[in-house]
C-alpha positions as CSV (number, residue, x, y, z in Angstrom):
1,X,28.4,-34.3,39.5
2,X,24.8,-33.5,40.6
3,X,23.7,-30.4,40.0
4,X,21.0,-29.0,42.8
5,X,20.4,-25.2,41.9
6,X,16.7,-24.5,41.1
7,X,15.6,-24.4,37.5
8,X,15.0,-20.2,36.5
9,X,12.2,-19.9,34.4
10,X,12.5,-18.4,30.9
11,X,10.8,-17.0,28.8
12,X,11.6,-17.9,24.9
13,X,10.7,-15.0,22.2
14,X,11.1,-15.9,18.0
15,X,12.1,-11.9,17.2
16,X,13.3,-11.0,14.0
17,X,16.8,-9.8,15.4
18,X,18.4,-10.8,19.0
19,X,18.6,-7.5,20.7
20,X,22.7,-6.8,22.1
21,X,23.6,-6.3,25.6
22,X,26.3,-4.3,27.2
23,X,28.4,-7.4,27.6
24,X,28.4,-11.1,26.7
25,X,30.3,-14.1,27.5
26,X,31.3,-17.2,25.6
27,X,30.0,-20.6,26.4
28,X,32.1,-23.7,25.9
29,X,31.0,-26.8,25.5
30,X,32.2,-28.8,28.8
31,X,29.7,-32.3,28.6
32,X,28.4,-34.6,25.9
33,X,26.1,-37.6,26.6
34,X,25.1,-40.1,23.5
35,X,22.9,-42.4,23.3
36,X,21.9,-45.0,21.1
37,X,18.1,-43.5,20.5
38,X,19.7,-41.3,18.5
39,X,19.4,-38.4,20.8
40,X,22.5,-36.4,23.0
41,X,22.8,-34.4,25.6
42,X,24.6,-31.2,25.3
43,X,26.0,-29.1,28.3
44,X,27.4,-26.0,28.0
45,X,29.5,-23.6,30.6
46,X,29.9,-20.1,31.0
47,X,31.5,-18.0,33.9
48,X,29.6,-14.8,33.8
49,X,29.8,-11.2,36.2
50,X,26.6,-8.7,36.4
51,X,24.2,-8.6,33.7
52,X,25.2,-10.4,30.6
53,X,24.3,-12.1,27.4
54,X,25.2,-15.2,26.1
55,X,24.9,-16.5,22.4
56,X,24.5,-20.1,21.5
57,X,25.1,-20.5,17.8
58,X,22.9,-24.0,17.0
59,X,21.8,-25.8,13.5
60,X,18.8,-24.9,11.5
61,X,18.1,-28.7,11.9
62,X,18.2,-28.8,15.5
63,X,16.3,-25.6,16.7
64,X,12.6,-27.8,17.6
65,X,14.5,-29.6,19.5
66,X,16.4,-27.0,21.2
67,X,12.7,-25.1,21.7
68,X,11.7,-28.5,23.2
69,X,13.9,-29.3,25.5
70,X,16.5,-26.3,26.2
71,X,16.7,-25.2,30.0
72,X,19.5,-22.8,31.6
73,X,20.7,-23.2,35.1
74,X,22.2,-19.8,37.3
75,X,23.2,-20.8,40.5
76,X,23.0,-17.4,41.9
77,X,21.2,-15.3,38.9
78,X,18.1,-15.9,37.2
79,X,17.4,-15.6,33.4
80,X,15.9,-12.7,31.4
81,X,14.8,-14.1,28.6
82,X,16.3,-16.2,25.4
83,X,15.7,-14.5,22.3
84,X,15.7,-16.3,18.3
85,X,16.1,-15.2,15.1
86,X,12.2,-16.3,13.3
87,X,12.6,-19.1,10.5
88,X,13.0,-16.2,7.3
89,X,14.8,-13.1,9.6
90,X,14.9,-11.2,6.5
91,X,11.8,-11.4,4.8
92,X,10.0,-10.8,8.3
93,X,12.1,-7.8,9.2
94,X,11.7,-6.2,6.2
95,X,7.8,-6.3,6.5
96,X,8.1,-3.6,8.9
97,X,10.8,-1.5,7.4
98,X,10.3,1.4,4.8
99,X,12.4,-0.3,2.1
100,X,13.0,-3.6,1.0
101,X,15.9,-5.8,0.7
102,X,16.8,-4.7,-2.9
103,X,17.5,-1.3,-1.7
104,X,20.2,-2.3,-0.6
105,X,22.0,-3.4,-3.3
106,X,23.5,0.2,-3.8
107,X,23.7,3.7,-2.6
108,X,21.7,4.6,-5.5
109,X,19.0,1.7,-4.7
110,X,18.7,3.1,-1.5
111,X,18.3,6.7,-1.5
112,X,15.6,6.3,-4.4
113,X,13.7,4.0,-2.0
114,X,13.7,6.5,0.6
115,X,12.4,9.5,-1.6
116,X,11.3,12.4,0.7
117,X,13.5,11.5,3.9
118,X,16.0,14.0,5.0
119,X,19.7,13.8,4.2
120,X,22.5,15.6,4.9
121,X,25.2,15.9,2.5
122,X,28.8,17.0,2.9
123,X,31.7,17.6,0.9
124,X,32.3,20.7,-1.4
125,X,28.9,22.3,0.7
126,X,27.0,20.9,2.9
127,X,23.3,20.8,2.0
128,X,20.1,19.5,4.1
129,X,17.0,19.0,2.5
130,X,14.8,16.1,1.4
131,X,15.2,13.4,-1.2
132,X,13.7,14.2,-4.4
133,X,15.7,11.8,-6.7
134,X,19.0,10.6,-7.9
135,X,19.7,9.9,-11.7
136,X,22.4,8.1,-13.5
137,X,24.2,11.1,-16.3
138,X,26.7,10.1,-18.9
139,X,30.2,12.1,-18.3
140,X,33.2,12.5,-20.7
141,X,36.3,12.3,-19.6
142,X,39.1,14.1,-20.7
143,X,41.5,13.7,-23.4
144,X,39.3,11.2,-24.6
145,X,39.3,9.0,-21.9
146,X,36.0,7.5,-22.4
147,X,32.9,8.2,-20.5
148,X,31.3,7.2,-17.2
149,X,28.7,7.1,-14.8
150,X,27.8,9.5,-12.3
151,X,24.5,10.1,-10.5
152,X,23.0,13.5,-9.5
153,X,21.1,13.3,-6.3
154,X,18.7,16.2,-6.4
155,X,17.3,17.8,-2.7
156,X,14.5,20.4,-1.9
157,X,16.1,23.0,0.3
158,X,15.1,25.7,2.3
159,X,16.2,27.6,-0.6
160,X,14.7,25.5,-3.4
161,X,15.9,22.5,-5.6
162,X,19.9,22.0,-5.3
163,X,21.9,19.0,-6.7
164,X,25.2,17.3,-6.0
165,X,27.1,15.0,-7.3
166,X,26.8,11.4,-5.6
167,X,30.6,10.7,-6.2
168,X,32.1,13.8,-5.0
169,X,30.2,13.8,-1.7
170,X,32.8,12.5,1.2
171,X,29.6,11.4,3.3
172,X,25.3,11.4,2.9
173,X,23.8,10.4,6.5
174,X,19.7,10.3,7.3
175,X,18.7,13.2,9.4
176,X,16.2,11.0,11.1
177,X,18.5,9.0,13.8
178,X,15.5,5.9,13.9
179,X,15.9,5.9,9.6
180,X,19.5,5.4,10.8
181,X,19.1,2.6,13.2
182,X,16.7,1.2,10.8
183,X,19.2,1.1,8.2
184,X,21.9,-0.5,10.4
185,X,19.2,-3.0,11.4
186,X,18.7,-3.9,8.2
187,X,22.4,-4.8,7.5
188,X,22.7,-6.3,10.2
189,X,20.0,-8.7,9.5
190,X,21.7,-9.5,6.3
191,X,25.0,-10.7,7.6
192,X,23.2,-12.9,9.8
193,X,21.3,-14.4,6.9
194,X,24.2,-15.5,5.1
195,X,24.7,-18.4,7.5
196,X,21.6,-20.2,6.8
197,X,21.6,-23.6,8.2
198,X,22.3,-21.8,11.9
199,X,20.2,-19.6,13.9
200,X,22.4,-17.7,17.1
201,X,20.5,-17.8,20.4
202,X,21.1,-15.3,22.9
203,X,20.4,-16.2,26.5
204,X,20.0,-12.8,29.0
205,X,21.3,-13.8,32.4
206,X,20.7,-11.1,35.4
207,X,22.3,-11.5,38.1
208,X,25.2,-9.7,40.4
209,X,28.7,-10.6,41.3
210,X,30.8,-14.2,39.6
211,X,28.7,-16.8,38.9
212,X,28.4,-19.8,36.7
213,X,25.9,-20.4,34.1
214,X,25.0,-23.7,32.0
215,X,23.1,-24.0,29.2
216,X,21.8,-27.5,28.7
217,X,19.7,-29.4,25.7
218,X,19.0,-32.5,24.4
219,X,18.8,-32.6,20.0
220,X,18.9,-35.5,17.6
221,X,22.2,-37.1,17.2
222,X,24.3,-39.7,15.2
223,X,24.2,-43.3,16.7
224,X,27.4,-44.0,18.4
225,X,28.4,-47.7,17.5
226,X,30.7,-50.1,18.4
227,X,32.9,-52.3,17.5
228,X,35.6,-55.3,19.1
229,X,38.7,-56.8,18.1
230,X,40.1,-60.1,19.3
231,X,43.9,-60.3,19.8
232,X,45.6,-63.7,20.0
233,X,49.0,-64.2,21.9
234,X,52.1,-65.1,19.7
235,X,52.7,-67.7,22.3
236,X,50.8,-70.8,20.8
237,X,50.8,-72.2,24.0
238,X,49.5,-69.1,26.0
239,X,45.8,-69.6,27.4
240,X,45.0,-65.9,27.4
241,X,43.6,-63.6,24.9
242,X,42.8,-59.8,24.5
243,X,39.4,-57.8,23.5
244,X,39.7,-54.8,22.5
245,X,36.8,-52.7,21.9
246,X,35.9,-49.1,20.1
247,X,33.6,-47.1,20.1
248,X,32.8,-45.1,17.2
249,X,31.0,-41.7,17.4
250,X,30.8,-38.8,15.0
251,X,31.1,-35.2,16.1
252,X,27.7,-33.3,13.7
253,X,27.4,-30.3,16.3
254,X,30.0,-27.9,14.3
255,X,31.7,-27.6,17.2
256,X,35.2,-29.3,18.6
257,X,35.0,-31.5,21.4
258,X,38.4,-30.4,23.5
259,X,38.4,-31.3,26.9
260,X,35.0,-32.7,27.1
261,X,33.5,-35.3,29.1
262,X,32.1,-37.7,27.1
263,X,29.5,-40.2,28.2
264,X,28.0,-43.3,25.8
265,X,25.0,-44.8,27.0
266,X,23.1,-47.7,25.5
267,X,19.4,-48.1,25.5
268,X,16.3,-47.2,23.3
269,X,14.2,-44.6,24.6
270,X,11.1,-43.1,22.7
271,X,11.6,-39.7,21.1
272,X,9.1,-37.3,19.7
273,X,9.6,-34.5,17.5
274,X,7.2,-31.6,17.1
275,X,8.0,-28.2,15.1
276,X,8.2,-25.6,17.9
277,X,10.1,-23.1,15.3
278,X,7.4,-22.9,12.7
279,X,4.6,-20.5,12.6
280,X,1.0,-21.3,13.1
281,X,-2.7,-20.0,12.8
282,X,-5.8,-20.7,13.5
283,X,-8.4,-20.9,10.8
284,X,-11.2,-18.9,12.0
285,X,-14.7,-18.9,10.0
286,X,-15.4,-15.3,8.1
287,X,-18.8,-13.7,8.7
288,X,-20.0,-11.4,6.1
289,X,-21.0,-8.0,6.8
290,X,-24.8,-7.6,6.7
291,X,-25.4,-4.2,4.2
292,X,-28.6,-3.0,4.6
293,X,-30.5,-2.1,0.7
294,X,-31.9,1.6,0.4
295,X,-35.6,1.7,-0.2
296,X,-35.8,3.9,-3.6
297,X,-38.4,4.6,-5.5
298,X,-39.3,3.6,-8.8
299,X,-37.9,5.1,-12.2
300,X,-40.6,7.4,-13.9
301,X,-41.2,5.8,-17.2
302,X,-43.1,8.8,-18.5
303,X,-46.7,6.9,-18.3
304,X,-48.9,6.9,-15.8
305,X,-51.1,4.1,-14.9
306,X,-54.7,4.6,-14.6
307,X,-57.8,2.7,-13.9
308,X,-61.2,3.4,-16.0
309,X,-63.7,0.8,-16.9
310,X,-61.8,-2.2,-15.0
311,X,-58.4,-1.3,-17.2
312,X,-55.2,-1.4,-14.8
313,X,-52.0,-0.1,-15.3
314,X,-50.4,-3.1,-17.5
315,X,-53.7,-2.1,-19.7
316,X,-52.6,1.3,-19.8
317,X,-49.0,0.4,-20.6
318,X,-49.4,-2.0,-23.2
319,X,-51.7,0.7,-24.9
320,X,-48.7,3.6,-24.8
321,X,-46.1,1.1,-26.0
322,X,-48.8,0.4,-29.0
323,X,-49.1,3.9,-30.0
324,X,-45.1,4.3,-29.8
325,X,-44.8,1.8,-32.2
326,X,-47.0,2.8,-34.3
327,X,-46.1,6.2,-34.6
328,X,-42.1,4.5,-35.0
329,X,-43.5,2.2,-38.1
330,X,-45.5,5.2,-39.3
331,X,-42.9,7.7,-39.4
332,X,-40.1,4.7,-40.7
333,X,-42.7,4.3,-43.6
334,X,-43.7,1.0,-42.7
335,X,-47.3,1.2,-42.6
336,X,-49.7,3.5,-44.7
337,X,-51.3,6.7,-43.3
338,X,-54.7,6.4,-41.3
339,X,-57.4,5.0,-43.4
340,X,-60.3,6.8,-45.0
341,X,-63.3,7.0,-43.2
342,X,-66.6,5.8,-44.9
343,X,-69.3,7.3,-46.6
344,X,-72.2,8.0,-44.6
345,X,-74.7,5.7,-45.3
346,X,-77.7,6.9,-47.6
347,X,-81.1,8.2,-46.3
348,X,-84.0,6.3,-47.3
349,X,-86.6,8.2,-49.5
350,X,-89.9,9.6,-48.6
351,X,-92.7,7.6,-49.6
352,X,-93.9,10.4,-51.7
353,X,-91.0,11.6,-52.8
354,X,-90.5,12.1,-56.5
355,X,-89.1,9.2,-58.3
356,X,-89.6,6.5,-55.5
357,X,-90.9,3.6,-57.6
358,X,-93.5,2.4,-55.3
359,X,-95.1,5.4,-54.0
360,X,-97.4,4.6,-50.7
361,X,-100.6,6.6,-50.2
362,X,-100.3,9.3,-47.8
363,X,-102.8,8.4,-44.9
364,X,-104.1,11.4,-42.7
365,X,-105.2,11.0,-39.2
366,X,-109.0,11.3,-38.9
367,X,-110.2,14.1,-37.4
368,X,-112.3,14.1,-34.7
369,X,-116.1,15.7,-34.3
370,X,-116.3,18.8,-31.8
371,X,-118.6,18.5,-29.3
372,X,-120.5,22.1,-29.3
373,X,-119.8,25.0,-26.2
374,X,-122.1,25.6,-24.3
375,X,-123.4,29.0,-24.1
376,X,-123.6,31.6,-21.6
């Protein structure tokens, strides 16, 4: 049977949890076409009222090629959306939740990851306050009966630090209701996760009054193959003769085929694959981030450079790191103390002095005549 209503478009969204609806429907499975290409064809049925939801459980294997070719037909509705669990649900749910999976594991587990939220405790009293902690203490029993474990959840109250026993409480509840729904969220992803070879689809359909919906799609299947028999008569004489011919299919979807039209068709067509379902980036080049340097000035050394007579500063320099060292080897006893300073050197002797060996004549200047005055 043709069918002639218009395709809806939909919009497909990988979230870490298919969001629930008000109602839902069940699809059945009402056609199956094989091929041998080793693809099939996969149409299923619904009979739907109003807004609804429909969930289409599918194999880990097949979900590319549900992504690839999936397409929904609503003869008087249109589709809001198909929603999918992401390739880990529970490692990318948890990313943006307070606590991680292990907190789970336990009461205890989970009220130490949540240290400061705000429980309320009932049972003997009811308390309100926030998490502090919750410790394991060794009890004795009675008579001898052994010990055990109990832990002692501590809370800071309006009217200080009060404690309870974690086993005698009849019920501990977040305060917060989104803590709450996180919580339940969280659980929720967890039973989902145990089936891990299937991911659930759930289709939104809007729409008013009764109405059929199908859900069609076309995933990698087993190759249907054939084969004959030939069935002589007992009649030895008898010109006629019987074929008989099988064809033999296997049935990998994980669901029954009951009541379902079944189609075989031969032929080879060319299939692609691609990996809608896996996640990817694009690898963008990093630019560093310029730092400008602060201008400082420079460390003062304790020596100042000068210039006298043509001697810079590395003169000046090289002359204070000479005198440190000395002074250092001096003080170290390394070298001796300054050196003496040397005799003056002698004066000669007068040529007439006493005792000079080679006495030289004294010679006197010549005195010159006077020329007479005039008189007055």
């Amino acid at each position: 049977m043709a069918i002639r209503n218009a395709l809806a478009a939909a919009t497909i969204g990988l979230a870490g949890i298919a969001a629930g609806s008000a109602a839902a429907a069940d699809l059945t499975l009402e056609r199956v076409m094989l091929s041998t290409g080793g693809v099939g064809y996969f149409e299923w049925e619904a009979k739907v009222e109003g807004n609804t939801t429909l969930t289409l459980d599918v194999p880990l294997d097949q979900v590319d090629d549900v992504l690839k070719s999936l397409v929904v037909f609503d003869d008087k509705g249109g589709v809001g959306g198909i929603e999918l669990p992401g390739l880990e649900p529970v490692s990318q749910l948890f990313r943006d939740l307070p606590f991680g999976p292990e907190a789970l594991e336990s009461p205890v587990a989970l009220l130490n990851a949540l240290q400061g939220s705000e429980v309320i405790a009932t049972g003997s009293r009811t308390l309100t306050g926030r998490l502090l902690k919750v410790e394991p203490e060794t009890v004795q029993l009675p008579d001898g009966g052994g010990v055990t474990i109990r832990h002692r959840v501590t809370l800071a109250t309006e009217s200080g630090l009060q404690q309870l026993v974690l086993e005698d409480a009849q019920s501990v509840k977040f305060a917060d209701p989104a803590l709450q729904a996180q919580v339940d969220k969280a659980l929720a992803a967890l039973s989902v996760a145990h089936a891990r070879d299937r991911r659930s689809l759930t289709i939104a359909s809007n729409g008013q009054g009764a109405r059929t919906v199908r859900v069609a799609y076309v995933v990698a299947t087993p190759l249907w193959k054939t084969s004959y028999r030939l069935i002589l008569p007992a009649d030895l004489e008898s010109t006629q003769s019987r074929l008989q011919g099988w064809a033999v299919i296997e049935n990998m979807s994980g669901q029954d085929w009951k009541d379902v039209e079944l189609t075989l068709v031969s032929g080879s067509p060319v299939t692609f694959r691609q990996a809608l379902y896996a996640s990817y980036y694009v690898d963008r080049q990093e630019v560093p981030v310029e730092v400008v340097g602060r201008i400082l000035p420079n460390v003062d050394t304790g020596s100042s450079a000068y210039a006298a007579g043509g001697t810079g500063a590395a003169d000046a320099d090289d002359g204070a790191r000479a005198r440190r060292d000395y002074g250092r080897a001096l003080a170290e006893g390394a070298v001796g103390g300054a050196p003496e300073m040397a005799a003056p050197p002698r004066r000669q002797s007068s040529p007439t002095a006493p005792g000079n060996p080679n006495p030289m004549p004294r010679r006197w200047p010549a005195a010159r005549p006077r020329s007479p005055r005039p008189k007055p």
